[in-house]
Coordinates of C-alpha atoms in Angstrom, one line a residue:
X133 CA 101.4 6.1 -1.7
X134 CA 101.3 9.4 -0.3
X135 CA 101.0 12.9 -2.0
X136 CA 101.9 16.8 -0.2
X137 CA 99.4 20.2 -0.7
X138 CA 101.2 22.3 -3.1
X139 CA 100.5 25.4 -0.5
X140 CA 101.2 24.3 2.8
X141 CA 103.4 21.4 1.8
X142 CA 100.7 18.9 3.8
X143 CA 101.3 15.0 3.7
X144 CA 98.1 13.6 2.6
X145 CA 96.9 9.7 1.1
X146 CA 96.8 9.7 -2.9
X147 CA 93.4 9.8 -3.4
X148 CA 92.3 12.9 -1.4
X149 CA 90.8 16.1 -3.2
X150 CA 91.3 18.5 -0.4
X151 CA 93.7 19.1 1.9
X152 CA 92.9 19.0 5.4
X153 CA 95.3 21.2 6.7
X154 CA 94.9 24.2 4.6
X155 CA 91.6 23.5 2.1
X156 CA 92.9 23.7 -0.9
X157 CA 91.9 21.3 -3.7
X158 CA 94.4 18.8 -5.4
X159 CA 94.7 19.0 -8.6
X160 CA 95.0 16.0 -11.0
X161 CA 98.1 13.9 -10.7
X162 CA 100.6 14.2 -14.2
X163 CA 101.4 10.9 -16.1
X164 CA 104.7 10.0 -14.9
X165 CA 105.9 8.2 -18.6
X166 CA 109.6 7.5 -17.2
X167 CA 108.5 4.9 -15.2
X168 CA 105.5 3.5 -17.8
X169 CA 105.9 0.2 -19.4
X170 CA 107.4 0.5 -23.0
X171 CA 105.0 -0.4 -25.6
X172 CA 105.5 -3.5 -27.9
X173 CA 106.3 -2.3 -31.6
X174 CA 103.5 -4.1 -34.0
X175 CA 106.5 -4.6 -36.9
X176 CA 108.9 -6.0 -34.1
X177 CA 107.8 -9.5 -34.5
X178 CA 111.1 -10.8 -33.2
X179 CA 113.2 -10.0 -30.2
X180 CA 116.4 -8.2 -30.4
X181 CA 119.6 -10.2 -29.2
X182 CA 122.0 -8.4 -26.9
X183 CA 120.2 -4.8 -27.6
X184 CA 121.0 -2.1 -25.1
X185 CA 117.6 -2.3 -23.4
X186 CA 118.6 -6.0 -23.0
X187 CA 121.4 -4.8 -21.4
X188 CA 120.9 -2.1 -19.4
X189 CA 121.2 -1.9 -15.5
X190 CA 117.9 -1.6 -13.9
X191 CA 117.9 2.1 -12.4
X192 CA 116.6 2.8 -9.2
X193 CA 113.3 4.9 -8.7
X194 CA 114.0 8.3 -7.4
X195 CA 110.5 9.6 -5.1
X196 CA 109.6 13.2 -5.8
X197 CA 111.0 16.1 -3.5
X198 CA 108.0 17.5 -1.4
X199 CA 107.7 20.8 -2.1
X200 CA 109.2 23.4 0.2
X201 CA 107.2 24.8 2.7
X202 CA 106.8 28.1 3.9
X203 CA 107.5 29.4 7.5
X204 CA 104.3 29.7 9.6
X205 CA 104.2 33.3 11.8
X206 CA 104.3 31.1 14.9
X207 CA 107.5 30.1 13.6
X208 CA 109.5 32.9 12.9
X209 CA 108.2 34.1 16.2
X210 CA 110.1 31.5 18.0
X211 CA 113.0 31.4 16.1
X212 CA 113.8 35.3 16.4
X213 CA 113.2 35.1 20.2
X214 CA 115.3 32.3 20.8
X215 CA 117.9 34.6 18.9
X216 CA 117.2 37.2 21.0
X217 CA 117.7 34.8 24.4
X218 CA 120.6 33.2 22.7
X219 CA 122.5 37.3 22.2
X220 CA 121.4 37.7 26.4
X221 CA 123.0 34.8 27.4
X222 CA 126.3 35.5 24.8
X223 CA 126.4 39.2 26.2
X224 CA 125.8 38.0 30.1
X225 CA 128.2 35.2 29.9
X226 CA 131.0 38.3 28.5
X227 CA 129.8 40.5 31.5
X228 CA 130.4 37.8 34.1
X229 CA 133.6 37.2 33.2
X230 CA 134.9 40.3 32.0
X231 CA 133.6 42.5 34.8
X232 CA 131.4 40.6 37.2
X233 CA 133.9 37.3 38.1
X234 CA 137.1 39.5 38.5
X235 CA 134.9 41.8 41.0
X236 CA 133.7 39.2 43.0
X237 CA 137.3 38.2 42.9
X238 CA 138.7 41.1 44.3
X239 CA 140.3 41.3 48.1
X240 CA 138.2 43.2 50.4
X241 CA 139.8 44.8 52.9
X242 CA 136.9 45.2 55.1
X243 CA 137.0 41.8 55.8
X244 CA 140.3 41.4 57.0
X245 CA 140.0 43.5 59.9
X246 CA 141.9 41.9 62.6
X247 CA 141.2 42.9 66.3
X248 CA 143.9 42.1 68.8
X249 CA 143.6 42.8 72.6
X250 CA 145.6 43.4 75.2
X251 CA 145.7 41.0 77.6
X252 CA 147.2 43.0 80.3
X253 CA 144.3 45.0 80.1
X254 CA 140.6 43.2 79.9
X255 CA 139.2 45.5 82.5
X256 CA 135.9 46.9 81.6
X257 CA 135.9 50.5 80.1
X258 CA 140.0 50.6 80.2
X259 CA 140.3 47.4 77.7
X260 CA 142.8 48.1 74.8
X261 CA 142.4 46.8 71.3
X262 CA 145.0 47.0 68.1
X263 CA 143.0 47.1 64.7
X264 CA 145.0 45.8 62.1
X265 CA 144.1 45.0 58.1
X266 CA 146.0 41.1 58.2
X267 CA 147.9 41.1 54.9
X268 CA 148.9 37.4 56.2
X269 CA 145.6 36.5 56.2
X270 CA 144.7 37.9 52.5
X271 CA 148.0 36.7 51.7
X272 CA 146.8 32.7 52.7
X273 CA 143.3 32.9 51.3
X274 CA 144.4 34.7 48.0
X275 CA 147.9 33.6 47.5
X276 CA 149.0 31.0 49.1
X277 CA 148.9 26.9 48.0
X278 CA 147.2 26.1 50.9
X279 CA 150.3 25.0 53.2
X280 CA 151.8 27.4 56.4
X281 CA 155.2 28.3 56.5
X282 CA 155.4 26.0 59.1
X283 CA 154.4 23.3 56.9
X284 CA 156.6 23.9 54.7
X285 CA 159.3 24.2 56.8
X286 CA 158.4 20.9 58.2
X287 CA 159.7 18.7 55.0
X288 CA 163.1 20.3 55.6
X289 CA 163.2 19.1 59.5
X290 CA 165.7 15.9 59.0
X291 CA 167.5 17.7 55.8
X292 CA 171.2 17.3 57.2
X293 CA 173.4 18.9 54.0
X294 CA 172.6 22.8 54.8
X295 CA 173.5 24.0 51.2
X296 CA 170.5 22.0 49.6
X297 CA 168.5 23.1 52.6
X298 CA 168.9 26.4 51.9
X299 CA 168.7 26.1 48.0
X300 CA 165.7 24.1 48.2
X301 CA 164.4 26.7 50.9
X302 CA 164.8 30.0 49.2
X303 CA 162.9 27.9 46.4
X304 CA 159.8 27.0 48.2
X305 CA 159.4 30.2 49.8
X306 CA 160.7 32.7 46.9
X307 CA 156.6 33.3 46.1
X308 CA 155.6 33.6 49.6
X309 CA 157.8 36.0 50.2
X310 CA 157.0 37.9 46.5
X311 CA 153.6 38.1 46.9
X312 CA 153.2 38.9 50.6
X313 CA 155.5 41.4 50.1
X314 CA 153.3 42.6 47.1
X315 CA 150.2 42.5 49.7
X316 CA 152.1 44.7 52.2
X317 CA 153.0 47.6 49.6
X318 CA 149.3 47.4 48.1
X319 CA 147.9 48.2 52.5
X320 CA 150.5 50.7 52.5
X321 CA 148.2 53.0 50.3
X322 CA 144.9 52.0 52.6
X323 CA 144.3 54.1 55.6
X324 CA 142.4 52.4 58.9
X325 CA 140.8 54.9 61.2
X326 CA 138.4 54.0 63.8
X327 CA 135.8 55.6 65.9
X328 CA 133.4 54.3 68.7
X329 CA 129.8 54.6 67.6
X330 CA 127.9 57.0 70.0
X331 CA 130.5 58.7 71.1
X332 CA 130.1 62.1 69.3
X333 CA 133.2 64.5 68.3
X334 CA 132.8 66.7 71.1
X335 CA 132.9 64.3 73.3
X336 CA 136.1 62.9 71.5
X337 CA 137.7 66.2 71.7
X338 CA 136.7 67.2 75.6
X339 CA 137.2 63.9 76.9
X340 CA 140.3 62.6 74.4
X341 CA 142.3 61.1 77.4
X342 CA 139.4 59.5 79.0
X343 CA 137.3 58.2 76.7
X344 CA 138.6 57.4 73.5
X345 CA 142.4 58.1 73.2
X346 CA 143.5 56.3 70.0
X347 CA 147.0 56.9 68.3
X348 CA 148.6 55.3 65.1
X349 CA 151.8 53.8 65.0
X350 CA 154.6 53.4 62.9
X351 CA 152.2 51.9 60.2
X352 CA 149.1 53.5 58.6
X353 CA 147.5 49.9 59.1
X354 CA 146.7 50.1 62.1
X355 CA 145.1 51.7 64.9
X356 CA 144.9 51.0 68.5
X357 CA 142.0 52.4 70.8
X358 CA 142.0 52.4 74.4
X359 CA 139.1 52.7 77.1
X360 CA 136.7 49.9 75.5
X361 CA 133.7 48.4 77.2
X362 CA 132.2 45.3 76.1
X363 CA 129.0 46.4 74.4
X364 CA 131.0 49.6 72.2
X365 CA 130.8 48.9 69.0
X366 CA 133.9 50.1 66.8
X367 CA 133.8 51.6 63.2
X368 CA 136.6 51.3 61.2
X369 CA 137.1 53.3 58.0
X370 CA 139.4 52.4 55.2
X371 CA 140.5 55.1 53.1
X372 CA 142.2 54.4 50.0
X373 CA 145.0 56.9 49.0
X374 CA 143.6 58.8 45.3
X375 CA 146.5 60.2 44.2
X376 CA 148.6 59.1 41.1
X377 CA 151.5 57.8 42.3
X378 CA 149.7 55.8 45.1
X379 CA 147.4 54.0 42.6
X380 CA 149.8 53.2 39.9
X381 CA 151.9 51.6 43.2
X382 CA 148.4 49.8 43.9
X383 CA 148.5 48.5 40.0
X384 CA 152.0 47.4 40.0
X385 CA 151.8 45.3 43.3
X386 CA 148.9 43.9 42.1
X387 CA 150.2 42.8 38.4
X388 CA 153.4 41.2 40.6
X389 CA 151.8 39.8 43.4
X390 CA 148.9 38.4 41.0
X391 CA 145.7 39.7 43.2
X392 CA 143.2 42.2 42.9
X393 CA 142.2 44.7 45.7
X394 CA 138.4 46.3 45.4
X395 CA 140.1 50.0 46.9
X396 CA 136.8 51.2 47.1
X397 CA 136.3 53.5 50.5
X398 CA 134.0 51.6 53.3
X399 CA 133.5 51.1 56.9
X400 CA 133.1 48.1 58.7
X401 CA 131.3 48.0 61.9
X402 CA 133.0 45.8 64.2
X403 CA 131.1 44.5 67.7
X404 CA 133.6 44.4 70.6
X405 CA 131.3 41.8 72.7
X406 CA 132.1 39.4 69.4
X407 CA 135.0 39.5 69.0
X408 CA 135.6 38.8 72.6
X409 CA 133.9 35.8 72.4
X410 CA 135.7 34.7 69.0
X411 CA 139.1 35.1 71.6
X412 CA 137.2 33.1 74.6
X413 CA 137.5 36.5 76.5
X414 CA 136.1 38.9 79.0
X415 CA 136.8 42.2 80.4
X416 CA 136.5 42.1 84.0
X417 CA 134.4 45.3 86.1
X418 CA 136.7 47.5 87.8
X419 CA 137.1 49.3 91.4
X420 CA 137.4 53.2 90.3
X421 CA 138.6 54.8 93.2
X422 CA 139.1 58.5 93.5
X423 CA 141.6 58.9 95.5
X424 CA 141.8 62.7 96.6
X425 CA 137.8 62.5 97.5
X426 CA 138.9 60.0 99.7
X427 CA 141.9 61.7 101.8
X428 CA 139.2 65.2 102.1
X429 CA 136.4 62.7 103.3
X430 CA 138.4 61.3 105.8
X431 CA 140.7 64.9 106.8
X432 CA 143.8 62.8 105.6
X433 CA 145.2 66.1 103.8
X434 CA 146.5 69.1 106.2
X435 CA 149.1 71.6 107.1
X436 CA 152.2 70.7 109.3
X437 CA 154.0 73.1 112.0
X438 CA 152.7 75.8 113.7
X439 CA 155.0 78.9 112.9
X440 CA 154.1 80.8 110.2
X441 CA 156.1 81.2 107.2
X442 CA 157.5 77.4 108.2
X443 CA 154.3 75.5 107.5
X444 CA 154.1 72.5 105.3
X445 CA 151.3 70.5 103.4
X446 CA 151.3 66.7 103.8
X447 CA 149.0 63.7 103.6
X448 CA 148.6 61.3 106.7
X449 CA 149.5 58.2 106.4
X450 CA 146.4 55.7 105.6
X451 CA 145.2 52.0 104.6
X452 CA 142.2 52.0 102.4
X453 CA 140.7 48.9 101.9
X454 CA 139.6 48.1 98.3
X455 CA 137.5 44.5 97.8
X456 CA 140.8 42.4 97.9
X457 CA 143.4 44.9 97.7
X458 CA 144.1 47.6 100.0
X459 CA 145.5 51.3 99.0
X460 CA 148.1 52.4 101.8
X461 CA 149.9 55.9 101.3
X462 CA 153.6 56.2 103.0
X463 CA 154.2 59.7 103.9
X464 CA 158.1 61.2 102.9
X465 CA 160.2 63.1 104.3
X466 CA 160.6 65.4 101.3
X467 CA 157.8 65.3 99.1
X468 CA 154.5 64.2 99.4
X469 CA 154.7 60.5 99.4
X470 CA 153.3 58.0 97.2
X471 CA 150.2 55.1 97.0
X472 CA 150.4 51.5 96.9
X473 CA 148.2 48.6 96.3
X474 CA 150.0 45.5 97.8
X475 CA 148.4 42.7 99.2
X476 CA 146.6 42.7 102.1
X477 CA 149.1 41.2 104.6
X478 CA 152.3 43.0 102.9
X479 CA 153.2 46.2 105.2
X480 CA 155.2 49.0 103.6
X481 CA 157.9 51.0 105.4
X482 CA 158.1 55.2 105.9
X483 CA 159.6 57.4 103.1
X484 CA 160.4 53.7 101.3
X485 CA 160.3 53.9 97.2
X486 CA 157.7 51.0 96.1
X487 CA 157.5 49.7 92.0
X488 CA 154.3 50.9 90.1
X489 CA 153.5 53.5 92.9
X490 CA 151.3 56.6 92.2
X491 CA 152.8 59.3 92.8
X492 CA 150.8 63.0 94.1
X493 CA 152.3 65.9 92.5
X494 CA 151.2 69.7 93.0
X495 CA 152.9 72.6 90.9
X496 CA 152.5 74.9 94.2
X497 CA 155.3 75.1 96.9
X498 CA 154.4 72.5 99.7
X499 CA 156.7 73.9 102.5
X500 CA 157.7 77.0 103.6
X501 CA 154.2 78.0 103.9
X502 CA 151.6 80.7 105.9
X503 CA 147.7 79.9 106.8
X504 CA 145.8 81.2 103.9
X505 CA 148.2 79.6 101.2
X506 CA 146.7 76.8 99.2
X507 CA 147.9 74.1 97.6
X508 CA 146.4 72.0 94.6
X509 CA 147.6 68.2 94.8
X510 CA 146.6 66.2 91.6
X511 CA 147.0 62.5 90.1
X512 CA 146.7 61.3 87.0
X513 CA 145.0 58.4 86.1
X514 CA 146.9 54.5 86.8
X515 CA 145.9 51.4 86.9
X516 CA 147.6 49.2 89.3
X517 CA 149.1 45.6 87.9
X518 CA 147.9 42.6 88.5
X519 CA 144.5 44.4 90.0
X520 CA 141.5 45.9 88.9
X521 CA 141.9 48.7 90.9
X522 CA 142.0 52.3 88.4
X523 CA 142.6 55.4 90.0
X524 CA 140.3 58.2 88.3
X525 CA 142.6 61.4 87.4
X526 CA 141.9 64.2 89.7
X527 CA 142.7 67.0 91.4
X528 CA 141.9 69.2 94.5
X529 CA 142.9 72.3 96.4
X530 CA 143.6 72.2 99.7
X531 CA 144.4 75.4 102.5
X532 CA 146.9 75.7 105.1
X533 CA 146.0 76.6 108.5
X534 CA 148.6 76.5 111.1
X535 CA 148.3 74.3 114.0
X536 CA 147.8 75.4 117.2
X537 CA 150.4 75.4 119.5
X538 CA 150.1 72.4 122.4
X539 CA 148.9 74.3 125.6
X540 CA 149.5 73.1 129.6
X541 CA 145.6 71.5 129.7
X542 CA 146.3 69.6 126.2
X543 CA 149.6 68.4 127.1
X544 CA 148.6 67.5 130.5
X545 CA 145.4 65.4 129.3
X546 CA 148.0 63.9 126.2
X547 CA 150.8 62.7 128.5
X548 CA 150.2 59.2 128.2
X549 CA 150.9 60.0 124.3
X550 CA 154.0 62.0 124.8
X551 CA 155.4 59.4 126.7
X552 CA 154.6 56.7 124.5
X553 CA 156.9 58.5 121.6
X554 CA 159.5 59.4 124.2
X555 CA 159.5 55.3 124.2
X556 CA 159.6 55.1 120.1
X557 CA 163.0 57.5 120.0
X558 CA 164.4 55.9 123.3
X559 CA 165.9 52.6 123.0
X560 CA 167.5 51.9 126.8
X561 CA 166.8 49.6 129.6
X562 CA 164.3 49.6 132.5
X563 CA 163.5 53.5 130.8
X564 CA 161.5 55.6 132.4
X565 CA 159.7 59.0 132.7
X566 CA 160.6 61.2 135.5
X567 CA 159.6 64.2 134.4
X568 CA 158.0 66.5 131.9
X569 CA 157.7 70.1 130.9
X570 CA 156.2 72.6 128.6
X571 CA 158.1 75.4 127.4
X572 CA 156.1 78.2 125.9
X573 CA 158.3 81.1 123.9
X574 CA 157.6 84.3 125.5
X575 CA 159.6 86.9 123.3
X576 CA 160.6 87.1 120.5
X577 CA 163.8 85.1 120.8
X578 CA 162.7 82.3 121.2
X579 CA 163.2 79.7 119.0
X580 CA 160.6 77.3 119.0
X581 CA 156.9 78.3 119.5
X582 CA 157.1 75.5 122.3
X583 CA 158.7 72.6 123.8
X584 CA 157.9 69.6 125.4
X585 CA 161.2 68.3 127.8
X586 CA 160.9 64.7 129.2
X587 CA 163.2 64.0 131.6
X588 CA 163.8 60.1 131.6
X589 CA 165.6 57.2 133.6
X590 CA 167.2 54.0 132.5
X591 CA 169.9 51.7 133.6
X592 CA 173.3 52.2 132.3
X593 CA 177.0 51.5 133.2
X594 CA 179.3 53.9 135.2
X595 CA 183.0 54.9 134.5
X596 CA 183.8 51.6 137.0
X597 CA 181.4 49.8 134.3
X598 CA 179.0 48.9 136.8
X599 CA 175.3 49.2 136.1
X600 CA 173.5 52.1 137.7
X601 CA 170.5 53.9 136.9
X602 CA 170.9 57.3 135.0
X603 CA 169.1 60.9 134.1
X604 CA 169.2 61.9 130.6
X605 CA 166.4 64.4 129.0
X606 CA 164.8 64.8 125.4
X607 CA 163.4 68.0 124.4
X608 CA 160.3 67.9 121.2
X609 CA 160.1 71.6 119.2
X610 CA 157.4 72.9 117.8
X611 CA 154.5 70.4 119.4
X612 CA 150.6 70.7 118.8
X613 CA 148.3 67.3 118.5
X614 CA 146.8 66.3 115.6
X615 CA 143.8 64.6 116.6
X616 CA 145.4 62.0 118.9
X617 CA 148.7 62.3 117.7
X618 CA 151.9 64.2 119.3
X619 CA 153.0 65.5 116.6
X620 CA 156.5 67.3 116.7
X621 CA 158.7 69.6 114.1
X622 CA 162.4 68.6 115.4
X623 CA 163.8 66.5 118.4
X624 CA 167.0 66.8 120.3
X625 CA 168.1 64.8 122.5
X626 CA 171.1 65.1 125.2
X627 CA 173.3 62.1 126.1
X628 CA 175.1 63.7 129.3
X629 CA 173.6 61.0 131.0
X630 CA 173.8 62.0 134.7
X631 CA 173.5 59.9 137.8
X632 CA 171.9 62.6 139.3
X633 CA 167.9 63.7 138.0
X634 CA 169.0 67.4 139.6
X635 CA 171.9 67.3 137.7
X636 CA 170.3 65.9 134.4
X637 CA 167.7 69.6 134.4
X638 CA 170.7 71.3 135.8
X639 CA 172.3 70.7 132.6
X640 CA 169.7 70.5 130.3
X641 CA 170.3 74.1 128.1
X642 CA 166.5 73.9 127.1
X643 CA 164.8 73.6 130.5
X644 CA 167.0 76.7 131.2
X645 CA 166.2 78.6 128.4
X646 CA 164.8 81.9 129.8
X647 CA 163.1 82.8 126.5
X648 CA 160.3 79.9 127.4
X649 CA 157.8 80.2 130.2
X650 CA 158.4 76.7 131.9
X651 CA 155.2 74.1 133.2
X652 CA 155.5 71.1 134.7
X653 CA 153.1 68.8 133.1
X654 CA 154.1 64.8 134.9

């Protein structure tokens, strides 16, 4: 049978005077007389029939409560901490998911930053990139069920009655179109602007055109920037609008659309080599060729004629070989001309108008010119398609200087030449040069500064229409030699065409002109 301290509520053996626990002594147990045997009356000789002790249900013994015991320090220790911890976790769990889950939750725009490039232009240092916030994108991780347009277009593929294909249609894609729509008002009130790190304002500003020239279309959303190199790395700010009306907009897209946007300002710093490699792309080097360095290098640039007041600039025409391209410049007749890049093997014609050509300009008169005039040619920067060949923006000034006139020694020691473009002008049978002459002016009447008159033979038919040979002559004004050209300002040509070579210079009104000293030079 067991017994419990009356202080610290104990379990001890009957029997035991202290308790172990605590110390205290035990005091004497009471008589319990409910449960003692009654005592046999000494005048109740005989037993009582059917009595109500006889009778009575035997009652079950009930075992003492222990007495209660009292809370140990320890105790109430650990129950008011684990309160405490219980409250913490109560408040956290409120926190989490009245504030922390819905943040976490939230579309961030930074991370929707698409980069697209143009793929006409992956040249290194001239590559061109579109950065875009993709509302499809948020639209398909926030929004939608999981399935592309396409796929759910693809259930209606073998639908042939149109009316439930269209009813059934509008159906499936009434939310799409809802909550993308929601997704494009909310970017409407976020601003993208972009800047290449290391490239410092100044240098922005002076060198705009060059080096980072960016402009915004239509949309606020995006931003393309041109002149990108591989290792550049981009930063993109996103600027929320603050005012009023824009943030209630922001509030009522987002209840509609139901989605959350964290419009907190940021930056995102975007690396152009990665996402260059995310597209399985790469810029390729370029040839920058300046091409006006090139023409003064190589005295392609110079002055025309030889009488003052008459003088003209123009650019020689040249090939310029660049790795697997070549630049050729055709010369016009009126203007300057312009460059082409074809292939190798393709030949361009004079004064001919070629697709993507660069063209030289000048705002300074380019005829009608005196030596000491100058004249500043420029280009702007191109790229020709389909190469990798850039032509740097440039410009340069050049000075006229009249030629000098072709003297008797110079024409003499040129002849072969002279001849050879009598040849180019002349198209006749078995022709021939006879004769030649310079013509230099002598007063002021003349003219011409000079004249070179070939007198030429060549087989032609007589008023009988029999073939016989015959005289004709060609006269070349204004003649000097450009390095070892014969170069000429105007050409006439007479088509008397004599039997006779006497009658042929009899005839000739320039070999008789007798404001020109006249030299035989063949």
């Amino acid at each position: 049978m067991f017994m419990f301290c009356e202080k610290c509520g104990n379990k001890m053996n009957e029997g035991e005077k202290f308790c172990e626990k605590c110390g205290t002594p035990v005091s004497a147990p009471a008589v319990n007389t409910a449960n003692a045997p009654a005592q046999e009356s000494v005048n109740n000789t005989a037993p009582q029939a059917n009595t109500a002790v006889n009778n009575a249900v035997p009652q079950p013994v009930t075992a003492p409560k222990p007495p209660k015991q009292p809370m140990s320090p320890e105790t109430k220790k650990a129950i008011l901490f684990s309160s405490i911890g219980a409250g913490v976790v109560v408040i956290t769990l409120i926190v989490l998911f009245a504030f922390v889950l819905p943040m976490l939750n939230r579309v961030k725009v930074s991370e929707f930053v698409k980069v697209d490039f143009d793929k006409d232009m992956l040249y290194e240092g001239h590559a061109s990139a579109t950065f875009t916030i993709d509302s499809l994108d948020i639209y398909d991780k926030y929004l939608s069920d999981g399935k592309s347009v396409e796929e759910k277009l693809d259930k209606y593929k073998n639908v042939d009655d149109i009316g439930s294909l269209l009813s059934n249609l509008g159906s499936d894609l009434s939310d799409d179109l809802s909550g993308s729509s929601g997704v494009y008002t909310i970017l409407q009130n976020c601003d993208i602007s972009v800047e290449v790190k290391g490239v410092s304002e100044e240098t922005e500003e002076t060198e705009t055109t060059e080096e980072v020239e960016t402009y915004i279309p239509e949309t606020n959303t995006s931003v393309t920037v041109k002149n990108l190199k591989t290792d550049d790395v981009v930063v993109v700010k996103l600027t929320w609008d603050k005012d009023e009306d824009s943030i209630k907009e922001v509030k009522r897209a987002e209840k509609a659309a139901g989605i959350s946007f964290d419009t907190t300002d940021t930056t995102v710093e975007i690396k152009i080599s990665d996402e260059l490699e995310k597209d399985k792309l790469k810029l390729e080097k370029v040839q920058n060729v300046d091409i006006l360095d090139y023409i003064a290098e190589n005295n392609l640039a110079g002055t025309k004629g030889i009488k003052e007041g008459d003088l003209s600039f123009c650019i020689k025409d040249f090939e310029h070989e660049v790795g697997d391209y070549k630049l050729v410049f055709v010369s016009a007749d009126y203007g300057i001309g312009g460059l082409y890049a074809p292939n190798k093997d393709e030949t361009l014609e004079h004064n001919a108008v070629y697709p993507n050509g660069l063209y030289f300009k000048s705002d300074d008169p380019t005829s009608s010119l005196s030596t000491g005039d100058k004249v500043t040619v420029s280009v702007t920067a191109q790229h020709f398609p389909d190469t990798n060949i850039f032509i740097k923006e440039s410009s340069k000034t050049f000075d006229i200087k009249a030629n000098e006139p072709l003297d008797t020694v110079t024409a003499k020691n040129n002849i072969d030449k002279i001849k050879a473009v009598v040849k180019e002008n002349i198209d006749e049978d078995n022709l021939a040069t006879v004769n030649a002459y310079l013509l230099s002016r002598k007063n002021n009447n003349a003219n011409y500064e000079n004249m070179v008159v070939v007198v030429y033979s060549f087989d032609g038919e007589n008023y009988s229409g029999k073939t016989k040979k015959k005289y004709d002559t060609i006269s070349f004004r204004d003649t000097y030699m450009d390095g070892d050209t014969f170069v000429y300002g105007s050409i006439n040509r007479s088509f008397w065409s004599d039997e006779s070579l006497k009658d042929a210079e009899k005839y000739s009104s320039d070999l008789n002109d007798n404001n020109y000293t006249k030299v035989k030079i063949s």
